[in-house]
């Protein structure tokens, strides 16, 4: 068996949500939430070490510029 363990980090500024939506996820040891702004490099840079993959899902839906 592999000793590789997955860990998921959610990085969000919560402008369009709040932490109550993460309530279920917080039950897991392999999950972390960090409140921050992805547009500010100094906020995300400390978390970009020892990672294998980044999924960038940040988008503002429902604006004139989205479509």
PDB file of C-alpha atoms in Angstrom:
ATOM      1  CA  UNK A   1       0.000   0.000   0.000  1.00  0.00           C
ATOM      2  CA  UNK A   2       1.064   3.553  -0.653  1.00  0.00           C
ATOM      3  CA  UNK A   3       1.920   5.972   2.137  1.00  0.00           C
ATOM      4  CA  UNK A   4       0.760   8.873  -0.055  1.00  0.00           C
ATOM      5  CA  UNK A   5      -1.960  10.889   1.630  1.00  0.00           C
ATOM      6  CA  UNK A   6      -4.151  13.433  -0.056  1.00  0.00           C
ATOM      7  CA  UNK A   7      -4.900  16.751   1.586  1.00  0.00           C
ATOM      8  CA  UNK A   8      -7.343  19.286   0.184  1.00  0.00           C
ATOM      9  CA  UNK A   9      -6.954  22.993   0.847  1.00  0.00           C
ATOM     10  CA  UNK A  10      -9.769  25.382   0.019  1.00  0.00           C
ATOM     11  CA  UNK A  11      -8.545  28.957  -0.424  1.00  0.00           C
ATOM     12  CA  UNK A  12     -11.395  31.461  -0.741  1.00  0.00           C
ATOM     13  CA  UNK A  13     -12.227  35.030   0.218  1.00  0.00           C
ATOM     14  CA  UNK A  14     -15.880  34.107   0.914  1.00  0.00           C
ATOM     15  CA  UNK A  15     -17.243  37.160  -0.897  1.00  0.00           C
ATOM     16  CA  UNK A  16     -20.130  35.083  -2.265  1.00  0.00           C
ATOM     17  CA  UNK A  17     -20.435  32.541   0.534  1.00  0.00           C
ATOM     18  CA  UNK A  18     -19.572  31.846   4.143  1.00  0.00           C
ATOM     19  CA  UNK A  19     -17.850  29.153   6.181  1.00  0.00           C
ATOM     20  CA  UNK A  20     -21.117  27.406   7.082  1.00  0.00           C
ATOM     21  CA  UNK A  21     -21.023  25.776   3.627  1.00  0.00           C
ATOM     22  CA  UNK A  22     -17.780  24.051   4.652  1.00  0.00           C
ATOM     23  CA  UNK A  23     -19.239  22.555   7.813  1.00  0.00           C
ATOM     24  CA  UNK A  24     -19.269  18.954   6.547  1.00  0.00           C
ATOM     25  CA  UNK A  25     -15.786  19.184   5.054  1.00  0.00           C
ATOM     26  CA  UNK A  26     -14.290  20.431   8.317  1.00  0.00           C
ATOM     27  CA  UNK A  27     -14.970  17.006   9.837  1.00  0.00           C
ATOM     28  CA  UNK A  28     -12.102  15.476   7.836  1.00  0.00           C
ATOM     29  CA  UNK A  29      -8.458  15.545   8.900  1.00  0.00           C
ATOM     30  CA  UNK A  30      -7.281  15.844   5.300  1.00  0.00           C
ATOM     31  CA  UNK A  31      -9.160  19.111   4.698  1.00  0.00           C
ATOM     32  CA  UNK A  32      -8.137  22.706   5.419  1.00  0.00           C
ATOM     33  CA  UNK A  33      -9.800  26.030   4.769  1.00  0.00           C
ATOM     34  CA  UNK A  34      -7.837  29.254   4.393  1.00  0.00           C
ATOM     35  CA  UNK A  35      -9.608  32.579   3.999  1.00  0.00           C
ATOM     36  CA  UNK A  36      -7.752  34.808   1.563  1.00  0.00           C
ATOM     37  CA  UNK A  37      -7.829  36.585  -1.775  1.00  0.00           C
ATOM     38  CA  UNK A  38      -6.368  34.623  -4.694  1.00  0.00           C
ATOM     39  CA  UNK A  39      -5.594  37.930  -6.437  1.00  0.00           C
ATOM     40  CA  UNK A  40      -3.061  38.760  -3.722  1.00  0.00           C
ATOM     41  CA  UNK A  41       0.096  36.741  -4.349  1.00  0.00           C
ATOM     42  CA  UNK A  42       1.447  37.377  -0.858  1.00  0.00           C
ATOM     43  CA  UNK A  43      -1.619  35.623   0.587  1.00  0.00           C
ATOM     44  CA  UNK A  44      -1.371  32.455  -1.523  1.00  0.00           C
ATOM     45  CA  UNK A  45       2.401  32.108  -1.924  1.00  0.00           C
ATOM     46  CA  UNK A  46       3.025  30.450   1.489  1.00  0.00           C
ATOM     47  CA  UNK A  47       0.739  27.557   0.497  1.00  0.00           C
ATOM     48  CA  UNK A  48       2.468  26.766  -2.809  1.00  0.00           C
ATOM     49  CA  UNK A  49       5.051  24.347  -1.478  1.00  0.00           C
ATOM     50  CA  UNK A  50       4.847  20.563  -1.365  1.00  0.00           C
ATOM     51  CA  UNK A  51       1.749  20.435  -3.556  1.00  0.00           C
ATOM     52  CA  UNK A  52       0.997  18.199  -6.512  1.00  0.00           C
ATOM     53  CA  UNK A  53      -1.957  19.903  -8.130  1.00  0.00           C
ATOM     54  CA  UNK A  54      -3.913  23.172  -8.158  1.00  0.00           C
ATOM     55  CA  UNK A  55      -7.520  23.467  -9.330  1.00  0.00           C
ATOM     56  CA  UNK A  56      -8.361  27.094  -9.942  1.00  0.00           C
ATOM     57  CA  UNK A  57     -12.129  27.450  -9.726  1.00  0.00           C
ATOM     58  CA  UNK A  58     -12.324  31.127  -8.793  1.00  0.00           C
ATOM     59  CA  UNK A  59     -14.845  32.959 -10.931  1.00  0.00           C
ATOM     60  CA  UNK A  60     -17.589  35.486 -10.517  1.00  0.00           C
ATOM     61  CA  UNK A  61     -20.718  34.030 -12.012  1.00  0.00           C
ATOM     62  CA  UNK A  62     -23.713  36.075 -13.034  1.00  0.00           C
ATOM     63  CA  UNK A  63     -21.951  39.260 -14.110  1.00  0.00           C
ATOM     64  CA  UNK A  64     -21.931  40.933 -17.511  1.00  0.00           C
ATOM     65  CA  UNK A  65     -18.273  39.968 -17.910  1.00  0.00           C
ATOM     66  CA  UNK A  66     -18.848  36.277 -17.159  1.00  0.00           C
ATOM     67  CA  UNK A  67     -20.637  35.379 -20.377  1.00  0.00           C
TER      68      UNK A  67
END
